[in-house]
Coordinates of C-alpha atoms in Angstrom, one line a residue:
Chain A
M18 CA -4.9 -69.0 -27.0
K19 CA -3.6 -65.5 -27.7
N20 CA -0.3 -64.4 -26.4
I21 CA -0.9 -63.4 -22.8
F22 CA 2.4 -62.0 -22.1
K23 CA 2.7 -58.1 -21.9
S24 CA 6.1 -57.9 -23.7
E25 CA 8.5 -60.1 -25.6
L26 CA 10.0 -62.9 -23.5
T27 CA 12.9 -65.2 -24.3
L28 CA 13.6 -68.4 -22.3
S29 CA 17.0 -70.0 -22.7
Q30 CA 17.5 -73.8 -22.6
N31 CA 18.9 -73.4 -19.0
G32 CA 15.7 -71.7 -17.8
F33 CA 17.0 -68.0 -17.9
L34 CA 14.1 -65.8 -18.8
F35 CA 14.6 -62.3 -20.3
D36 CA 11.9 -59.7 -20.5
H37 CA 12.8 -57.5 -23.5
G38 CA 10.4 -54.7 -22.4
S39 CA 11.8 -54.1 -19.0
G40 CA 15.3 -55.6 -19.1
L41 CA 14.6 -57.8 -16.1
T42 CA 15.7 -61.4 -15.9
Y43 CA 14.3 -64.4 -14.0
T44 CA 15.4 -68.0 -13.4
L45 CA 12.8 -70.7 -13.9
N46 CA 13.0 -74.1 -12.4
P47 CA 12.2 -77.1 -14.6
T48 CA 8.5 -77.0 -13.7
G49 CA 8.3 -73.3 -14.5
Q50 CA 10.1 -73.9 -17.8
F51 CA 7.7 -76.6 -18.7
I52 CA 4.6 -74.4 -18.0
F53 CA 6.1 -71.4 -19.6
K54 CA 6.8 -73.3 -22.8
N55 CA 3.4 -74.7 -23.0
I56 CA 1.8 -71.2 -22.4
E57 CA 4.0 -69.9 -25.3
E58 CA 2.7 -72.8 -27.5
G59 CA -0.8 -71.6 -26.7
K60 CA -2.0 -74.2 -24.4
Q61 CA -4.7 -73.5 -21.9
A62 CA -4.4 -74.2 -18.1
P63 CA -6.4 -77.5 -18.2
G64 CA -4.2 -78.8 -21.0
I65 CA -1.0 -77.9 -19.2
L66 CA -2.3 -79.5 -16.0
R67 CA -2.7 -82.9 -17.7
L68 CA 0.8 -82.6 -19.4
L69 CA 2.4 -81.6 -16.2
I70 CA 0.9 -84.6 -14.3
N71 CA 2.4 -86.9 -17.1
E72 CA 5.7 -85.2 -17.4
F73 CA 6.6 -85.0 -13.7
D74 CA 4.6 -87.9 -12.3
V75 CA 2.9 -85.7 -9.7
S76 CA -0.6 -85.7 -8.2
E77 CA -3.3 -83.5 -9.8
E78 CA -3.4 -81.3 -6.6
T79 CA 0.4 -80.7 -6.7
A80 CA 0.3 -79.9 -10.4
R81 CA -2.7 -77.6 -10.0
K82 CA -0.9 -75.7 -7.2
D83 CA 2.3 -75.5 -9.3
I84 CA 0.4 -73.9 -12.2
D85 CA -1.6 -71.5 -9.9
D86 CA 1.7 -70.5 -8.2
F87 CA 3.4 -70.0 -11.6
F88 CA 0.5 -67.8 -12.9
R89 CA 0.5 -65.8 -9.7
Q90 CA 4.3 -65.2 -10.0
L91 CA 3.9 -64.0 -13.6
S92 CA 1.3 -61.6 -12.5
E93 CA 3.2 -60.3 -9.6
A94 CA 6.2 -59.7 -11.9
G95 CA 3.9 -57.8 -14.3
L96 CA 4.5 -60.2 -17.1
I97 CA 0.8 -61.0 -17.5
D98 CA -2.3 -58.9 -16.6
Chain B
M17 CA 41.4 -39.6 -47.9
G18 CA 39.9 -40.5 -44.5
I19 CA 37.7 -38.3 -42.2
N20 CA 39.6 -37.1 -39.2
I21 CA 37.5 -36.8 -36.0
G22 CA 38.4 -34.7 -32.8
I23 CA 36.9 -36.2 -29.6
T24 CA 36.7 -34.6 -26.1
G25 CA 35.9 -36.2 -22.8
L26 CA 38.8 -38.7 -22.5
H27 CA 38.9 -39.1 -18.7
A28 CA 37.3 -42.5 -17.8
A29 CA 37.8 -43.0 -14.1
D30 CA 35.0 -43.5 -11.5
N31 CA 32.7 -41.0 -13.3
P32 CA 33.6 -41.8 -16.8
A33 CA 33.2 -39.2 -19.6
P34 CA 31.7 -40.5 -22.9
G35 CA 34.7 -39.8 -25.2
I36 CA 36.2 -43.3 -24.9
G37 CA 33.0 -45.0 -25.7
V38 CA 32.5 -42.6 -28.7
I39 CA 36.0 -43.5 -29.9
R40 CA 35.5 -47.2 -29.6
S41 CA 32.3 -46.9 -31.6
L42 CA 34.2 -45.0 -34.3
R43 CA 36.9 -47.7 -34.2
H44 CA 34.3 -50.4 -34.6
P45 CA 35.5 -52.5 -37.7
D46 CA 33.3 -51.4 -40.5
G47 CA 35.5 -49.4 -42.8
W48 CA 36.8 -46.4 -40.8
D49 CA 39.8 -45.0 -42.5
G50 CA 40.3 -41.6 -40.8
K51 CA 42.3 -40.6 -37.8
I52 CA 41.0 -40.2 -34.2
V53 CA 42.4 -37.1 -32.5
G54 CA 42.0 -37.0 -28.7
L55 CA 41.3 -33.5 -27.4
G56 CA 42.2 -33.7 -23.7
Y57 CA 42.2 -31.2 -20.9
D58 CA 44.7 -32.8 -18.6
V59 CA 47.9 -34.9 -19.0
M60 CA 46.1 -37.5 -16.7
D61 CA 43.0 -37.9 -18.7
T62 CA 43.0 -41.6 -18.7
G63 CA 41.9 -42.6 -22.2
I64 CA 45.0 -40.9 -23.7
Y65 CA 46.9 -43.9 -22.6
D66 CA 44.7 -46.6 -24.0
D67 CA 47.0 -48.1 -26.5
G68 CA 45.6 -48.2 -30.1
L69 CA 42.6 -45.9 -29.3
L70 CA 44.0 -42.7 -30.6
D71 CA 46.2 -41.5 -33.5
D72 CA 47.0 -38.1 -32.0
V73 CA 46.4 -36.4 -28.7
Y74 CA 46.4 -32.6 -28.1
L75 CA 45.8 -30.8 -24.8
I76 CA 43.2 -28.0 -25.2
P77 CA 42.3 -25.1 -22.8
Y78 CA 39.4 -25.7 -20.4
P79 CA 36.1 -24.0 -21.5
N80 CA 36.5 -21.3 -18.8
Q81 CA 39.7 -20.1 -20.5
G82 CA 37.6 -18.2 -23.0
F83 CA 36.3 -18.9 -26.6
D84 CA 39.2 -17.3 -28.4
A85 CA 41.8 -19.3 -26.5
I86 CA 40.0 -22.6 -27.5
F87 CA 39.4 -21.5 -31.1
E88 CA 43.1 -20.6 -31.5
R89 CA 44.1 -24.0 -30.1
L90 CA 41.7 -25.9 -32.3
A91 CA 42.8 -23.9 -35.4
Y92 CA 46.5 -24.9 -34.6
I93 CA 45.5 -28.6 -34.3
H94 CA 43.5 -28.3 -37.5
S95 CA 46.6 -26.9 -39.3
Q96 CA 48.7 -29.9 -38.1
V97 CA 46.3 -32.9 -38.5
R98 CA 43.1 -31.6 -40.3
L99 CA 40.1 -32.0 -38.2
D100 CA 37.1 -32.7 -40.3
V101 CA 34.6 -33.1 -37.4
I102 CA 34.7 -32.6 -33.7
I103 CA 32.3 -34.4 -31.4
P104 CA 32.3 -32.7 -28.0
T105 CA 31.0 -35.0 -25.3
L106 CA 30.8 -33.0 -22.1
D107 CA 27.7 -31.0 -20.8
S108 CA 30.1 -28.1 -20.0
E109 CA 31.4 -27.8 -23.5
L110 CA 28.1 -27.4 -25.3
A111 CA 27.6 -23.7 -25.1
L112 CA 31.3 -23.2 -26.1
Y113 CA 30.9 -25.2 -29.3
Q114 CA 27.5 -23.8 -30.1
S115 CA 29.2 -20.4 -30.0
L116 CA 32.3 -21.5 -32.0
E117 CA 30.4 -23.4 -34.6
P118 CA 30.4 -20.8 -37.4
R119 CA 34.0 -19.9 -36.9
L120 CA 35.0 -23.6 -36.9
K121 CA 32.9 -24.3 -40.0
E122 CA 34.7 -21.4 -41.7
I123 CA 38.1 -23.2 -41.3
G124 CA 36.6 -26.6 -42.3
I125 CA 35.6 -28.2 -39.0
S126 CA 32.0 -29.5 -38.9
L127 CA 29.9 -30.1 -35.8
F128 CA 26.3 -31.4 -35.3
L129 CA 24.8 -29.8 -32.2
P130 CA 21.4 -28.9 -30.8
S131 CA 20.3 -25.3 -31.0
P132 CA 20.7 -23.1 -27.9
E133 CA 16.9 -22.9 -27.7
S134 CA 16.6 -26.8 -27.6
T135 CA 19.4 -26.9 -25.0
K136 CA 17.6 -24.3 -22.8
N137 CA 14.4 -26.3 -23.0
V138 CA 16.2 -29.3 -21.4
S139 CA 18.0 -27.4 -18.7
K140 CA 16.8 -28.4 -15.2
A141 CA 15.2 -25.1 -14.7
Y142 CA 13.0 -25.3 -17.7
I143 CA 12.3 -28.9 -18.5
D144 CA 9.2 -29.1 -16.4
E145 CA 7.8 -26.2 -18.5
F146 CA 8.8 -27.9 -21.8
C147 CA 7.2 -31.2 -20.7
Q148 CA 3.9 -29.3 -20.0
E149 CA 4.1 -27.7 -23.5
I150 CA 4.4 -31.1 -25.3
G151 CA 2.1 -32.9 -23.0
I152 CA 4.6 -35.3 -21.4
P153 CA 4.5 -35.9 -17.6
S154 CA 7.5 -34.9 -15.5
P155 CA 8.0 -34.8 -11.8
K156 CA 6.7 -31.6 -10.3
T157 CA 9.5 -29.1 -10.0
F158 CA 10.2 -25.8 -8.1
V159 CA 13.1 -23.6 -9.1
V160 CA 14.7 -21.8 -6.1
K161 CA 16.2 -18.6 -7.4
T162 CA 16.9 -17.1 -3.9
P163 CA 16.9 -18.8 -0.4
S164 CA 13.8 -16.8 0.6
Q165 CA 11.8 -19.0 -1.8
L166 CA 12.8 -22.2 -0.1
D167 CA 9.9 -22.6 2.3
E168 CA 7.4 -21.9 -0.6
G169 CA 9.2 -24.7 -2.5
F170 CA 9.1 -27.2 0.3
K171 CA 5.4 -26.5 0.7
E172 CA 4.6 -26.8 -3.0
I173 CA 6.6 -30.0 -3.6
G174 CA 6.2 -31.8 -0.2
F175 CA 8.5 -34.4 1.3
P176 CA 10.3 -36.6 0.3
L177 CA 11.9 -34.5 -2.5
M178 CA 15.1 -34.2 -4.5
V179 CA 17.4 -31.2 -4.1
K180 CA 19.4 -30.8 -7.4
G181 CA 22.1 -28.6 -8.6
I182 CA 21.5 -26.7 -11.9
F183 CA 24.3 -28.8 -13.6
Y184 CA 25.4 -31.6 -11.3
E185 CA 24.4 -33.5 -8.1
A186 CA 21.1 -34.5 -6.7
Y187 CA 20.2 -35.6 -3.2
H188 CA 17.1 -37.4 -1.9
C189 CA 15.7 -35.6 1.2
E190 CA 13.2 -37.0 3.6
N191 CA 12.7 -33.8 5.7
K192 CA 13.4 -30.1 5.9
L193 CA 16.6 -30.5 7.8
D194 CA 18.2 -32.7 5.2
A195 CA 16.9 -30.4 2.4
L196 CA 18.4 -27.3 4.0
S197 CA 21.8 -29.0 4.5
Y198 CA 22.0 -30.3 0.9
F199 CA 20.7 -26.9 -0.4
D200 CA 23.7 -25.2 1.2
K201 CA 26.1 -27.8 0.1
I202 CA 25.0 -27.4 -3.6
K203 CA 24.8 -23.7 -3.4
L204 CA 28.4 -23.4 -2.3
K205 CA 29.5 -25.7 -5.1
W206 CA 27.3 -24.8 -8.1
G207 CA 25.4 -21.7 -7.0
L208 CA 21.7 -20.9 -7.7
P209 CA 19.2 -21.7 -9.0
I210 CA 18.6 -24.9 -7.2
I211 CA 15.9 -27.3 -8.1
L212 CA 13.4 -29.0 -5.8
Q213 CA 11.7 -31.9 -7.4
K214 CA 9.0 -34.4 -6.3
V215 CA 10.2 -38.0 -5.7
I216 CA 8.4 -40.6 -7.7
K217 CA 8.7 -44.2 -6.8
A218 CA 9.7 -45.6 -10.2
E219 CA 11.9 -47.8 -12.3
E220 CA 14.4 -45.8 -14.4
F221 CA 15.2 -46.3 -18.1
D222 CA 17.7 -44.5 -20.1
I223 CA 17.6 -43.9 -23.9
C224 CA 20.5 -42.8 -26.0
C225 CA 18.9 -40.9 -29.0
V226 CA 20.2 -39.0 -32.1
G227 CA 17.9 -36.3 -33.6
S228 CA 18.0 -34.9 -37.1
R229 CA 17.4 -31.2 -36.2
D230 CA 14.0 -31.4 -38.1
G231 CA 12.6 -33.4 -35.2
D232 CA 13.2 -36.9 -36.6
L233 CA 14.5 -39.6 -34.3
L234 CA 17.2 -41.3 -36.4
G235 CA 18.6 -43.7 -33.8
S236 CA 17.7 -44.7 -30.3
V237 CA 18.7 -47.4 -27.9
P238 CA 16.8 -47.8 -24.6
I239 CA 18.4 -49.5 -21.7
R240 CA 17.9 -50.6 -18.1
K241 CA 20.9 -50.0 -15.7
T242 CA 21.4 -53.2 -13.8
R243 CA 24.4 -52.2 -11.5
L244 CA 25.2 -48.7 -10.2
T245 CA 28.2 -47.3 -8.5
D246 CA 27.9 -45.5 -5.2
K247 CA 27.8 -42.2 -7.3
G248 CA 24.8 -43.7 -9.2
K249 CA 26.7 -44.3 -12.4
A250 CA 25.9 -47.3 -14.6
W251 CA 28.4 -50.1 -14.1
A252 CA 26.3 -52.6 -16.0
A253 CA 23.2 -52.3 -18.2
I254 CA 21.1 -54.2 -20.7
T255 CA 19.4 -53.0 -24.0
I256 CA 15.6 -53.5 -24.1
K257 CA 12.8 -53.2 -26.7
N258 CA 9.8 -51.2 -25.5
P259 CA 7.3 -49.6 -27.9
E260 CA 6.2 -47.2 -25.2
L261 CA 9.6 -45.8 -24.7
D262 CA 10.0 -45.6 -28.6
K263 CA 6.9 -43.5 -28.7
L264 CA 8.0 -41.2 -26.0
S265 CA 11.5 -40.7 -27.4
K266 CA 10.0 -39.7 -30.8
K267 CA 7.7 -37.2 -29.1
I268 CA 10.5 -35.7 -27.0
I269 CA 13.0 -35.4 -29.9
K270 CA 10.2 -33.9 -32.2
G271 CA 9.2 -31.4 -29.5
L272 CA 12.8 -30.3 -29.1
K273 CA 13.8 -30.4 -32.7
W274 CA 16.8 -32.0 -31.3
A275 CA 20.0 -32.2 -33.3
G276 CA 22.7 -34.7 -32.5
P277 CA 23.0 -37.0 -29.5
C278 CA 21.3 -36.9 -26.1
E279 CA 20.4 -39.2 -23.3
L280 CA 16.8 -39.3 -22.0
E281 CA 16.2 -40.4 -18.4
I282 CA 12.7 -41.8 -18.1
L283 CA 10.9 -43.0 -15.0
Q284 CA 8.0 -45.4 -15.0
E285 CA 6.0 -45.0 -11.8
K286 CA 5.5 -48.4 -10.0
K287 CA 2.0 -47.7 -8.8
T288 CA 0.5 -46.4 -12.2
N289 CA 3.1 -47.6 -14.9
K290 CA 3.0 -44.0 -16.1
Y291 CA 6.1 -42.6 -17.8
Y292 CA 7.8 -39.3 -16.8
L293 CA 10.6 -37.5 -18.4
L294 CA 13.2 -36.8 -15.6
E295 CA 16.1 -35.3 -17.5
V296 CA 17.6 -34.8 -20.9
N297 CA 21.5 -34.9 -20.9
P298 CA 22.6 -33.1 -24.2
R299 CA 25.4 -35.4 -25.1
F300 CA 26.2 -39.1 -25.6
P301 CA 26.1 -41.1 -22.4
A302 CA 29.3 -42.8 -21.1
W303 CA 27.7 -46.2 -22.0
I304 CA 27.5 -45.3 -25.7
Y305 CA 29.5 -48.3 -26.8
L306 CA 26.6 -50.5 -25.8
C307 CA 24.6 -48.9 -28.5
T308 CA 27.2 -49.9 -31.1
G309 CA 27.1 -53.5 -29.6
A310 CA 23.3 -53.3 -30.1
E311 CA 23.8 -52.6 -33.8
Q312 CA 23.2 -48.8 -33.7
N313 CA 26.6 -47.1 -34.2
L314 CA 25.2 -43.6 -33.1
P315 CA 28.7 -41.9 -33.1
K316 CA 29.1 -42.8 -36.8
L317 CA 25.7 -41.5 -37.4
V318 CA 26.5 -38.2 -35.8
V319 CA 29.7 -38.0 -38.0
D320 CA 27.6 -38.5 -41.1
L321 CA 25.2 -35.8 -40.0
A322 CA 28.1 -33.4 -39.4
L323 CA 29.4 -34.1 -42.8
G324 CA 25.9 -33.3 -44.2
K325 CA 25.2 -36.8 -45.5
D326 CA 21.7 -37.9 -46.2
V327 CA 20.9 -40.3 -43.4
K328 CA 17.9 -42.5 -42.8
P329 CA 16.5 -43.7 -39.4
M330 CA 18.4 -46.8 -38.2
P331 CA 16.7 -50.1 -37.8
C332 CA 15.6 -51.0 -34.2
A333 CA 18.5 -51.8 -31.8
K334 CA 19.0 -55.4 -30.7
S335 CA 17.6 -56.0 -27.2
G336 CA 19.3 -58.3 -24.6
M337 CA 22.8 -56.8 -25.2
T338 CA 24.6 -56.1 -22.0
F339 CA 27.8 -54.3 -20.8
V340 CA 29.7 -54.6 -17.6
R341 CA 32.3 -51.8 -17.1
H342 CA 35.7 -53.0 -16.2
A343 CA 38.6 -51.0 -14.6
T344 CA 42.0 -51.8 -15.8
D345 CA 45.6 -50.4 -15.5
L346 CA 47.1 -48.7 -18.6
V347 CA 50.9 -48.9 -18.7
C348 CA 52.9 -46.5 -20.8
P349 CA 56.6 -45.1 -20.9
I350 CA 57.2 -41.8 -19.2
E351 CA 57.9 -40.3 -22.5
H352 CA 54.2 -40.1 -23.4
I353 CA 53.6 -38.0 -20.3
E354 CA 56.6 -36.0 -21.0
H355 CA 55.5 -35.1 -24.5
L356 CA 52.1 -34.1 -23.4
T357 CA 53.5 -32.0 -20.5
T358 CA 56.1 -30.2 -22.5
L359 CA 54.6 -30.0 -26.0
G360 CA 50.9 -30.4 -25.3
E361 CA 50.7 -33.1 -27.9
L362 CA 51.4 -36.8 -28.5
H363 CA 51.4 -38.8 -31.8
Y364 CA 51.1 -42.5 -31.9
T365 CA 52.2 -44.7 -34.6
K366 CA 50.3 -47.9 -35.7
S367 CA 52.6 -50.0 -33.4
G368 CA 51.4 -47.9 -30.5
K369 CA 54.7 -46.0 -30.0
E370 CA 55.0 -42.3 -30.1
E371 CA 56.4 -40.8 -33.2

C-alpha cells in the first residue's frame, strides 16, 4: 500500500502526532495510534480490522466503526485525500 | 582577530525587534570570536541590559536625525571598536543604510542589503503588481492615494476587507463604517497612501529567507505561528517542512533578486489550498533565533555574505522545532544607565560588569 498521507507525519510513543507540512499537532488515543501505525506499515483496512479485533478484544462492528471514524477524521484534518 | 558586528533593534518588549534574536544566533556556540556591538536608540532599549549578550553598547541617532548625523556617529564607534559588519534589523532603517552603504564601505564597514528596487517591489503599494509580474497570487489590493478614491476602492475590493497603513497597522473591516473609521485613524498616524486589501480565509505561514542578490535562496525556515499576542505578534511557533512553500520562496527570492534577510508572509486559502503572498518584511523576523535552533544560522550566513565569502545554500532546516517567548526581568546597577545617559556608551567585561 503506498503512503496515503499528504505530508510527513511523526507519531510519538505517547500518541502525539506532528504534521511536518502544516505544523499542526493531534493527540491520538490508543485505538487511533494502533490504526495509524498499521497504516504507516502499509496495511489495508481489512487487515487492520482483523488486527484491531484481536488487539482490543472488540466486536467486528465496533472495530469497523473505529476504523471508519479514524479515516474520516484523517480526511477532515486534510491528512489524506 | 575576530569579526566585530554592530546590531540594531535591541528593544524587545511586547512588540520585540529582531536584534536580540540576531545576537543570540551570532552568540550560538560554533566558533564566534568577535565582538557584538549593540547600536541602541534609547537608554531603555531592553536588550542592552541582557547580561552577557553584548560586548559594547552605543546609542545612535534615530533615522530621522539625518544621514550625516548617523554616519558621523557610526564612524566614531568604528574608530573606537572597529565595526566590520553592521546588520540593521528594523524596517525604518533600510533606506538609511542603503544610502549610507558606499560611505560605510569606504571606512571599512560592510553591509548586505537588498537593492532599493527590490525594496520598492515589496512595499505594500507595489507588492500586488510585483506578484502579477512573477505569476504568484496575492490578495487583491487597492492603493488609496487620496480620500476621494475610497468609494472606488471599497467597490473594487468589496467587504470584508483589510485597511492597512503603508508601514504599520492593519485592521479587519466588515463594513464601510468600520473602514472609514480605521482609514482616518491610520491616516492621522502614518499618512497616505493607505492600502485596501481583500480578506482571504486562510492559514498563515511565515518564512525567514536569505537571498544571495543573484536570485538564489541560500537559507529558508518556514514556520506556523501557534500562539499570538493581542497585537498579532508570534508568542510561539513551530518549524515545518513543506515543499510547496520551498518552491514559492525560491520563486519570490529569484523574482526580487533579493539580497540578505526577509520574512515572507504566506496565506493558504482554506477553500482551495491555493497559496498567496501577503507581505514581504525586508529584515529578519523577531523569531529569528528559532531558525538557528532549526539548524540554519541565518544571521551568521548574512555576516559571511557581507564579508564577501563564498557561501552555498544551506541544508534543509529541521522541522518540529518550536519556540515559546518568555518575558523576564533584567536587573542591573544604576551605573549602566548612568553611563549610557551621560556618555552614550557602555562597555561590558566578560564578567558582565562595565569597564
